[in-house]
PDB file of C-alpha atoms in Angstrom:
ATOM      1  CA  MET A   1     -61.990  82.356 -70.694  1.00 85.00           C
ATOM      2  CA  SER A   2     -64.852  79.826 -70.563  1.00 96.00           C
ATOM      3  CA  MET A   3     -65.672  77.869 -73.711  1.00 98.00           C
ATOM      4  CA  LEU A   4     -69.422  78.504 -73.301  1.00 98.00           C
ATOM      5  CA  THR A   5     -71.047  81.293 -71.339  1.00 98.00           C
ATOM      6  CA  LEU A   6     -74.745  81.804 -70.742  1.00 98.00           C
ATOM      7  CA  LYS A   7     -75.795  85.132 -69.252  1.00 98.00           C
ATOM      8  CA  GLU A   8     -79.326  85.544 -67.943  1.00 97.00           C
ATOM      9  CA  LEU A   9     -80.646  83.099 -70.553  1.00 97.00           C
ATOM     10  CA  ASN A  10     -84.417  83.055 -70.992  1.00 97.00           C
ATOM     11  CA  ALA A  11     -85.766  80.401 -73.352  1.00 97.00           C
ATOM     12  CA  GLY A  12     -89.107  78.989 -74.421  1.00 95.00           C
ATOM     13  CA  TYR A  13     -91.748  79.083 -77.113  1.00 90.00           C
ATOM     14  CA  ARG A  14     -93.746  82.148 -76.051  1.00 86.00           C
ATOM     15  CA  GLU A  15     -92.244  85.475 -75.090  1.00 80.00           C
ATOM     16  CA  ASP A  16     -94.728  85.956 -72.288  1.00 81.00           C
ATOM     17  CA  SER A  17     -94.087  82.500 -70.806  1.00 86.00           C
ATOM     18  CA  PRO A  18     -90.404  81.470 -70.774  1.00 92.00           C
ATOM     19  CA  VAL A  19     -89.655  77.854 -69.877  1.00 95.00           C
ATOM     20  CA  VAL A  20     -86.131  78.685 -68.738  1.00 96.00           C
ATOM     21  CA  ARG A  21     -85.454  81.848 -66.771  1.00 94.00           C
ATOM     22  CA  GLY A  22     -82.261  83.738 -65.994  1.00 95.00           C
ATOM     23  CA  ILE A  23     -79.723  80.946 -66.391  1.00 96.00           C
ATOM     24  CA  ASP A  24     -76.108  81.909 -65.787  1.00 97.00           C
ATOM     25  CA  LEU A  25     -73.661  79.165 -66.691  1.00 97.00           C
ATOM     26  CA  ALA A  26     -69.988  78.950 -67.632  1.00 98.00           C
ATOM     27  CA  VAL A  27     -68.662  75.732 -69.191  1.00 98.00           C
ATOM     28  CA  GLU A  28     -64.901  75.330 -69.298  1.00 98.00           C
ATOM     29  CA  ARG A  29     -62.869  73.853 -72.143  1.00 98.00           C
ATOM     30  CA  GLY A  30     -63.153  70.045 -72.031  1.00 98.00           C
ATOM     31  CA  GLU A  31     -65.706  70.118 -69.214  1.00 98.00           C
ATOM     32  CA  ILE A  32     -68.721  67.792 -69.307  1.00 98.00           C
ATOM     33  CA  ILE A  33     -71.905  69.119 -67.721  1.00 98.00           C
ATOM     34  CA  ALA A  34     -74.740  66.752 -66.776  1.00 97.00           C
ATOM     35  CA  LEU A  35     -77.896  68.817 -67.201  1.00 97.00           C
ATOM     36  CA  LEU A  36     -80.463  67.118 -65.012  1.00 96.00           C
ATOM     37  CA  GLY A  37     -84.001  67.772 -63.877  1.00 93.00           C
ATOM     38  CA  PRO A  38     -87.550  66.405 -63.891  1.00 92.00           C
ATOM     39  CA  ASN A  39     -89.664  66.307 -67.038  1.00 89.00           C
ATOM     40  CA  GLY A  40     -90.661  69.794 -68.108  1.00 90.00           C
ATOM     41  CA  ALA A  41     -87.761  71.477 -66.292  1.00 93.00           C
ATOM     42  CA  GLY A  42     -86.447  73.073 -69.496  1.00 95.00           C
ATOM     43  CA  LYS A  43     -83.467  70.850 -70.325  1.00 96.00           C
ATOM     44  CA  THR A  44     -84.315  70.148 -73.956  1.00 96.00           C
ATOM     45  CA  THR A  45     -85.511  73.725 -74.439  1.00 97.00           C
ATOM     46  CA  THR A  46     -82.104  74.941 -73.255  1.00 97.00           C
ATOM     47  CA  LEU A  47     -80.202  72.709 -75.699  1.00 98.00           C
ATOM     48  CA  GLU A  48     -82.459  73.548 -78.644  1.00 97.00           C
ATOM     49  CA  THR A  49     -82.148  77.258 -77.927  1.00 98.00           C
ATOM     50  CA  LEU A  50     -78.352  77.032 -77.743  1.00 98.00           C
ATOM     51  CA  ALA A  51     -78.424  75.199 -81.078  1.00 98.00           C
ATOM     52  CA  GLY A  52     -80.368  78.070 -82.608  1.00 98.00           C
ATOM     53  CA  LEU A  53     -83.574  76.118 -83.218  1.00 97.00           C
ATOM     54  CA  TYR A  54     -85.520  78.729 -81.254  1.00 96.00           C
ATOM     55  CA  PRO A  55     -84.698  82.379 -80.687  1.00 96.00           C
ATOM     56  CA  ARG A  56     -83.668  83.310 -77.178  1.00 97.00           C
ATOM     57  CA  LEU A  57     -86.269  85.207 -75.191  1.00 96.00           C
ATOM     58  CA  GLY A  58     -83.544  87.045 -73.360  1.00 96.00           C
ATOM     59  CA  GLY A  59     -79.901  86.922 -72.362  1.00 97.00           C
ATOM     60  CA  ASP A  60     -76.666  86.252 -74.190  1.00 98.00           C
ATOM     61  CA  VAL A  61     -74.688  83.207 -75.347  1.00 98.00           C
ATOM     62  CA  GLU A  62     -70.955  83.289 -76.064  1.00 98.00           C
ATOM     63  CA  VAL A  63     -68.667  80.568 -77.390  1.00 98.00           C
ATOM     64  CA  ASP A  64     -64.991  81.120 -76.698  1.00 97.00           C
ATOM     65  CA  GLY A  65     -65.740  84.771 -75.968  1.00 96.00           C
ATOM     66  CA  VAL A  66     -67.661  85.406 -79.205  1.00 97.00           C
ATOM     67  CA  ALA A  67     -71.378  86.229 -79.134  1.00 98.00           C
ATOM     68  CA  VAL A  68     -73.668  83.739 -80.888  1.00 98.00           C
ATOM     69  CA  LYS A  69     -76.570  85.003 -82.962  1.00 97.00           C
ATOM     70  CA  SER A  70     -79.970  84.065 -81.588  1.00 97.00           C
ATOM     71  CA  GLY A  71     -82.344  81.712 -83.434  1.00 97.00           C
ATOM     72  CA  ASP A  72     -79.952  80.822 -86.252  1.00 98.00           C
ATOM     73  CA  PRO A  73     -78.907  77.142 -86.432  1.00 97.00           C
ATOM     74  CA  ARG A  74     -76.198  77.797 -89.022  1.00 95.00           C
ATOM     75  CA  ALA A  75     -74.700  80.547 -86.901  1.00 97.00           C
ATOM     76  CA  ALA A  76     -74.722  78.188 -83.920  1.00 98.00           C
ATOM     77  CA  VAL A  77     -72.870  75.500 -85.866  1.00 95.00           C
ATOM     78  CA  ARG A  78     -70.359  78.021 -87.203  1.00 95.00           C
ATOM     79  CA  ALA A  79     -69.765  79.141 -83.624  1.00 97.00           C
ATOM     80  CA  GLY A  80     -69.089  75.532 -82.631  1.00 97.00           C
ATOM     81  CA  LEU A  81     -72.386  74.494 -81.019  1.00 98.00           C
ATOM     82  CA  VAL A  82     -73.493  71.115 -82.397  1.00 98.00           C
ATOM     83  CA  LEU A  83     -76.612  69.295 -81.201  1.00 98.00           C
ATOM     84  CA  VAL A  84     -77.345  65.566 -81.127  1.00 97.00           C
ATOM     85  CA  PRO A  85     -81.156  65.628 -80.693  1.00 96.00           C
ATOM     86  CA  ASP A  86     -83.088  62.920 -78.896  1.00 94.00           C
ATOM     87  CA  ASP A  87     -84.388  61.505 -82.222  1.00 94.00           C
ATOM     88  CA  ARG A  88     -80.785  61.517 -83.626  1.00 94.00           C
ATOM     89  CA  ALA A  89     -81.927  63.244 -86.862  1.00 94.00           C
ATOM     90  CA  LEU A  90     -80.171  60.794 -89.166  1.00 97.00           C
ATOM     91  CA  PHE A  91     -80.824  60.580 -92.886  1.00 96.00           C
ATOM     92  CA  ARG A  92     -82.386  57.144 -92.505  1.00 96.00           C
ATOM     93  CA  GLY A  93     -82.481  56.321 -96.212  1.00 97.00           C
ATOM     94  CA  LEU A  94     -78.742  56.935 -96.518  1.00 97.00           C
ATOM     95  CA  SER A  95     -76.098  54.485 -95.378  1.00 98.00           C
ATOM     96  CA  CYS A  96     -74.101  55.064 -92.223  1.00 98.00           C
ATOM     97  CA  GLU A  97     -71.104  55.964 -94.351  1.00 97.00           C
ATOM     98  CA  GLN A  98     -73.081  58.470 -96.381  1.00 97.00           C
ATOM     99  CA  ASN A  99     -74.328  60.150 -93.193  1.00 97.00           C
ATOM    100  CA  LEU A 100     -70.722  60.536 -92.046  1.00 97.00           C
ATOM    101  CA  ARG A 101     -69.510  61.742 -95.426  1.00 95.00           C
ATOM    102  CA  LEU A 102     -72.121  64.503 -95.430  1.00 93.00           C
ATOM    103  CA  ALA A 103     -70.924  65.730 -92.040  1.00 91.00           C
ATOM    104  CA  ILE A 104     -67.279  65.642 -93.088  1.00 91.00           C
ATOM    105  CA  ARG A 105     -67.898  67.511 -96.330  1.00 85.00           C
ATOM    106  CA  SER A 106     -70.172  70.120 -94.773  1.00 77.00           C
ATOM    107  CA  SER A 107     -67.642  70.911 -92.049  1.00 74.00           C
ATOM    108  CA  ARG A 108     -64.655  70.921 -94.445  1.00 69.00           C
ATOM    109  CA  ARG A 109     -62.403  70.292 -91.457  1.00 65.00           C
ATOM    110  CA  ALA A 110     -60.904  66.906 -92.365  1.00 68.00           C
ATOM    111  CA  PRO A 111     -60.272  64.697 -95.406  1.00 80.00           C
ATOM    112  CA  VAL A 112     -63.122  62.249 -95.921  1.00 87.00           C
ATOM    113  CA  ARG A 113     -61.033  59.114 -95.413  1.00 88.00           C
ATOM    114  CA  GLU A 114     -59.459  60.525 -92.284  1.00 91.00           C
ATOM    115  CA  GLY A 115     -62.880  61.416 -90.917  1.00 92.00           C
ATOM    116  CA  LEU A 116     -64.304  57.937 -91.614  1.00 95.00           C
ATOM    117  CA  ASP A 117     -61.300  56.305 -89.950  1.00 96.00           C
ATOM    118  CA  GLN A 118     -61.750  58.559 -86.936  1.00 95.00           C
ATOM    119  CA  ALA A 119     -65.434  57.606 -86.617  1.00 96.00           C
ATOM    120  CA  LEU A 120     -64.523  53.905 -86.616  1.00 97.00           C
ATOM    121  CA  GLU A 121     -61.812  54.523 -84.061  1.00 97.00           C
ATOM    122  CA  TRP A 122     -64.431  56.016 -81.775  1.00 97.00           C
ATOM    123  CA  PHE A 123     -67.059  53.387 -82.518  1.00 97.00           C
ATOM    124  CA  PRO A 124     -65.611  50.153 -84.005  1.00 97.00           C
ATOM    125  CA  ALA A 125     -69.100  48.589 -83.913  1.00 95.00           C
ATOM    126  CA  LEU A 126     -70.021  50.734 -86.932  1.00 97.00           C
ATOM    127  CA  GLY A 127     -67.355  49.028 -89.049  1.00 96.00           C
ATOM    128  CA  LYS A 128     -69.611  46.319 -90.392  1.00 96.00           C
ATOM    129  CA  ARG A 129     -72.606  48.648 -90.759  1.00 97.00           C
ATOM    130  CA  MET A 130     -71.164  51.398 -92.945  1.00 97.00           C
ATOM    131  CA  LYS A 131     -72.992  50.299 -96.117  1.00 98.00           C
ATOM    132  CA  VAL A 132     -76.288  49.667 -94.300  1.00 98.00           C
ATOM    133  CA  ALA A 133     -79.047  52.289 -94.295  1.00 98.00           C
ATOM    134  CA  SER A 134     -78.911  54.172 -90.999  1.00 97.00           C
ATOM    135  CA  GLY A 135     -82.630  53.512 -90.492  1.00 97.00           C
ATOM    136  CA  GLN A 136     -81.942  49.780 -90.514  1.00 97.00           C
ATOM    137  CA  VAL A 137     -79.250  49.571 -87.832  1.00 97.00           C
ATOM    138  CA  SER A 138     -79.892  49.126 -84.121  1.00 96.00           C
ATOM    139  CA  GLY A 139     -80.744  51.988 -81.781  1.00 95.00           C
ATOM    140  CA  GLY A 140     -77.321  51.810 -80.198  1.00 95.00           C
ATOM    141  CA  GLU A 141     -75.621  51.957 -83.576  1.00 97.00           C
ATOM    142  CA  GLN A 142     -77.803  54.899 -84.575  1.00 97.00           C
ATOM    143  CA  GLN A 143     -76.741  56.766 -81.460  1.00 97.00           C
ATOM    144  CA  MET A 144     -73.082  56.009 -82.105  1.00 97.00           C
ATOM    145  CA  LEU A 145     -73.525  57.239 -85.669  1.00 97.00           C
ATOM    146  CA  ALA A 146     -75.270  60.435 -84.566  1.00 97.00           C
ATOM    147  CA  ILE A 147     -72.512  61.221 -82.054  1.00 98.00           C
ATOM    148  CA  ALA A 148     -69.725  60.407 -84.525  1.00 97.00           C
ATOM    149  CA  ARG A 149     -71.403  62.622 -87.132  1.00 97.00           C
ATOM    150  CA  ALA A 150     -71.589  65.476 -84.629  1.00 97.00           C
ATOM    151  CA  LEU A 151     -67.978  65.045 -83.498  1.00 96.00           C
ATOM    152  CA  LEU A 152     -66.714  65.067 -87.079  1.00 95.00           C
ATOM    153  CA  GLN A 153     -67.977  68.657 -87.282  1.00 93.00           C
ATOM    154  CA  LYS A 154     -65.285  69.508 -84.698  1.00 93.00           C
ATOM    155  CA  PRO A 155     -67.628  71.193 -82.216  1.00 96.00           C
ATOM    156  CA  LYS A 156     -66.353  73.420 -79.484  1.00 98.00           C
ATOM    157  CA  VAL A 157     -69.426  72.489 -77.464  1.00 98.00           C
ATOM    158  CA  LEU A 158     -71.309  69.225 -78.051  1.00 98.00           C
ATOM    159  CA  LEU A 159     -74.945  69.184 -76.933  1.00 98.00           C
ATOM    160  CA  ILE A 160     -76.467  65.711 -76.435  1.00 98.00           C
ATOM    161  CA  ASP A 161     -80.155  65.321 -75.640  1.00 97.00           C
ATOM    162  CA  GLU A 162     -81.190  62.046 -73.990  1.00 93.00           C
ATOM    163  CA  LEU A 163     -78.192  59.912 -74.878  1.00 90.00           C
ATOM    164  CA  SER A 164     -79.793  56.733 -73.488  1.00 90.00           C
ATOM    165  CA  MET A 165     -83.205  57.143 -75.174  1.00 88.00           C
ATOM    166  CA  GLY A 166     -84.380  53.611 -75.997  1.00 88.00           C
ATOM    167  CA  LEU A 167     -80.983  52.051 -75.276  1.00 90.00           C
ATOM    168  CA  ALA A 168     -79.852  49.359 -72.852  1.00 87.00           C
ATOM    169  CA  PRO A 169     -77.548  50.694 -70.114  1.00 86.00           C
ATOM    170  CA  VAL A 170     -74.697  48.498 -71.383  1.00 89.00           C
ATOM    171  CA  ILE A 171     -74.774  50.373 -74.709  1.00 91.00           C
ATOM    172  CA  VAL A 172     -74.705  53.723 -72.982  1.00 91.00           C
ATOM    173  CA  GLU A 173     -71.786  52.558 -70.845  1.00 90.00           C
ATOM    174  CA  SER A 174     -69.837  51.805 -74.030  1.00 92.00           C
ATOM    175  CA  ILE A 175     -70.456  55.309 -75.400  1.00 95.00           C
ATOM    176  CA  LEU A 176     -69.636  57.348 -72.311  1.00 94.00           C
ATOM    177  CA  PRO A 177     -65.873  56.577 -72.294  1.00 95.00           C
ATOM    178  CA  VAL A 178     -65.668  57.891 -75.893  1.00 97.00           C
ATOM    179  CA  LEU A 179     -67.200  61.200 -74.772  1.00 97.00           C
ATOM    180  CA  ARG A 180     -64.798  61.439 -71.850  1.00 97.00           C
ATOM    181  CA  SER A 181     -61.839  60.685 -74.115  1.00 97.00           C
ATOM    182  CA  VAL A 182     -62.850  63.338 -76.689  1.00 97.00           C
ATOM    183  CA  ALA A 183     -63.383  65.919 -73.923  1.00 98.00           C
ATOM    184  CA  GLN A 184     -59.952  65.249 -72.449  1.00 97.00           C
ATOM    185  CA  GLU A 185     -57.961  64.836 -75.677  1.00 96.00           C
ATOM    186  CA  GLN A 186     -59.615  67.428 -77.897  1.00 95.00           C
ATOM    187  CA  GLY A 187     -60.853  69.896 -75.297  1.00 97.00           C
ATOM    188  CA  THR A 188     -64.445  69.556 -76.483  1.00 98.00           C
ATOM    189  CA  SER A 189     -66.924  70.860 -73.914  1.00 98.00           C
ATOM    190  CA  MET A 190     -70.194  68.970 -73.566  1.00 98.00           C
ATOM    191  CA  ILE A 191     -73.655  69.395 -72.088  1.00 98.00           C
ATOM    192  CA  LEU A 192     -75.387  66.076 -71.604  1.00 97.00           C
ATOM    193  CA  VAL A 193     -79.107  65.808 -70.877  1.00 95.00           C
ATOM    194  CA  GLU A 194     -79.785  62.373 -69.424  1.00 89.00           C
ATOM    195  CA  GLN A 195     -82.537  60.778 -67.356  1.00 86.00           C
ATOM    196  CA  HIS A 196     -80.271  57.966 -66.079  1.00 88.00           C
ATOM    197  CA  VAL A 197     -78.755  60.120 -63.384  1.00 92.00           C
ATOM    198  CA  ARG A 198     -76.077  57.691 -62.187  1.00 91.00           C
ATOM    199  CA  LEU A 199     -74.713  57.150 -65.703  1.00 90.00           C
ATOM    200  CA  ALA A 200     -74.637  60.894 -66.343  1.00 92.00           C
ATOM    201  CA  LEU A 201     -72.838  61.638 -63.095  1.00 95.00           C
ATOM    202  CA  GLU A 202     -70.239  58.961 -63.818  1.00 93.00           C
ATOM    203  CA  VAL A 203     -68.987  60.754 -66.933  1.00 95.00           C
ATOM    204  CA  ALA A 204     -69.687  64.376 -65.987  1.00 97.00           C
ATOM    205  CA  ASP A 205     -67.414  66.833 -64.227  1.00 98.00           C
ATOM    206  CA  ARG A 206     -70.266  68.956 -63.023  1.00 98.00           C
ATOM    207  CA  ALA A 207     -73.999  68.621 -62.464  1.00 97.00           C
ATOM    208  CA  VAL A 208     -76.506  71.386 -63.113  1.00 97.00           C
ATOM    209  CA  VAL A 209     -80.060  70.667 -62.045  1.00 96.00           C
ATOM    210  CA  LEU A 210     -82.987  72.581 -63.501  1.00 96.00           C
ATOM    211  CA  VAL A 211     -86.296  72.708 -61.685  1.00 94.00           C
ATOM    212  CA  HIS A 212     -89.161  74.773 -63.116  1.00 91.00           C
ATOM    213  CA  GLY A 213     -86.750  76.502 -65.459  1.00 93.00           C
ATOM    214  CA  ASN A 214     -84.353  77.650 -62.752  1.00 94.00           C
ATOM    215  CA  VAL A 215     -80.967  76.324 -61.635  1.00 96.00           C
ATOM    216  CA  ALA A 216     -81.572  74.508 -58.354  1.00 95.00           C
ATOM    217  CA  ILE A 217     -78.155  72.837 -58.025  1.00 96.00           C
ATOM    218  CA  ASP A 218     -74.755  73.543 -59.582  1.00 97.00           C
ATOM    219  CA  CYS A 219     -71.996  71.414 -58.076  1.00 97.00           C
ATOM    220  CA  PRO A 220     -69.310  68.827 -58.867  1.00 98.00           C
ATOM    221  CA  ALA A 221     -70.845  65.656 -60.280  1.00 97.00           C
ATOM    222  CA  ALA A 222     -69.060  63.439 -57.763  1.00 97.00           C
ATOM    223  CA  GLU A 223     -70.514  65.496 -54.907  1.00 97.00           C
ATOM    224  CA  LEU A 224     -74.058  65.005 -56.165  1.00 96.00           C
ATOM    225  CA  ALA A 225     -73.444  61.302 -56.894  1.00 95.00           C
ATOM    226  CA  GLY A 226     -72.611  60.872 -53.219  1.00 94.00           C
ATOM    227  CA  ASP A 227     -75.808  62.615 -52.093  1.00 93.00           C
ATOM    228  CA  LEU A 228     -78.663  61.668 -54.401  1.00 87.00           C
ATOM    229  CA  GLY A 229     -81.126  62.610 -51.692  1.00 91.00           C
ATOM    230  CA  ARG A 230     -80.206  66.199 -52.447  1.00 91.00           C
ATOM    231  CA  LEU A 231     -81.243  65.639 -56.052  1.00 86.00           C
ATOM    232  CA  GLU A 232     -84.541  64.102 -55.007  1.00 86.00           C
ATOM    233  CA  SER A 233     -85.235  67.063 -52.734  1.00 88.00           C
ATOM    234  CA  ALA A 234     -84.583  69.453 -55.609  1.00 86.00           C
ATOM    235  CA  TYR A 235     -86.918  67.519 -57.883  1.00 82.00           C
ATOM    236  CA  LEU A 236     -89.614  67.742 -55.251  1.00 76.00           C
ATOM    237  CA  GLY A 237     -89.088  71.455 -54.878  1.00 71.00           C
ATOM    238  CA  ALA A 238     -87.381  71.420 -51.517  1.00 49.00           C
ATOM    239  CA  THR A 239     -84.390  73.613 -50.774  1.00 44.00           C
ATOM    240  CA  ALA A 240     -81.322  71.952 -52.334  1.00 40.00           C
TER     241      ALA A 240
END
């Protein structure tokens, strides 16, 4: 059984004008999907809809074989769908440690000290920043904090929107191995929206390319990494 299944998913902000149309997708346990596509293709809309921020316009979503209620963020989290949005959504007036403590307590899935230690194991760079307000740390540290906070909720499927937003590639390259490790060791499935295609394909198992709200390519990430001309053709609307 797949960890996440989308069946004929339609998503958008107006019922008469869906941004995403008829997506069928199965994500296996521990699989990382790079969700790629040009601006306006529907990538963020897909993640936000899966996270329950917007009701689905059609279709079904299942996590581990269980149907997920549409348009209900709490139901999505309970089902195991956790989103790291592109703005990271941190409580910027709270310290890094306080942000993590809130996630640990709300999930009730680990002792606080154990959770904090786990976050620092993933991202040692946060060690000296725990008492600093999250709004005062660097962009890279904020992204590490946002991902650690999401992972501490023990998601079945982690949704990450624009991991590299505002970050130097070297910072992104330090985060990607953590995601790969969590996927392999904990079986966490992931969907990663990322504009830096090469970085995304390095960590992903599979690439799914959206163009005008439709799936234009669905193939192994390594296969697409070896033929980026195919990606360019899809972006331009040619047959992929």
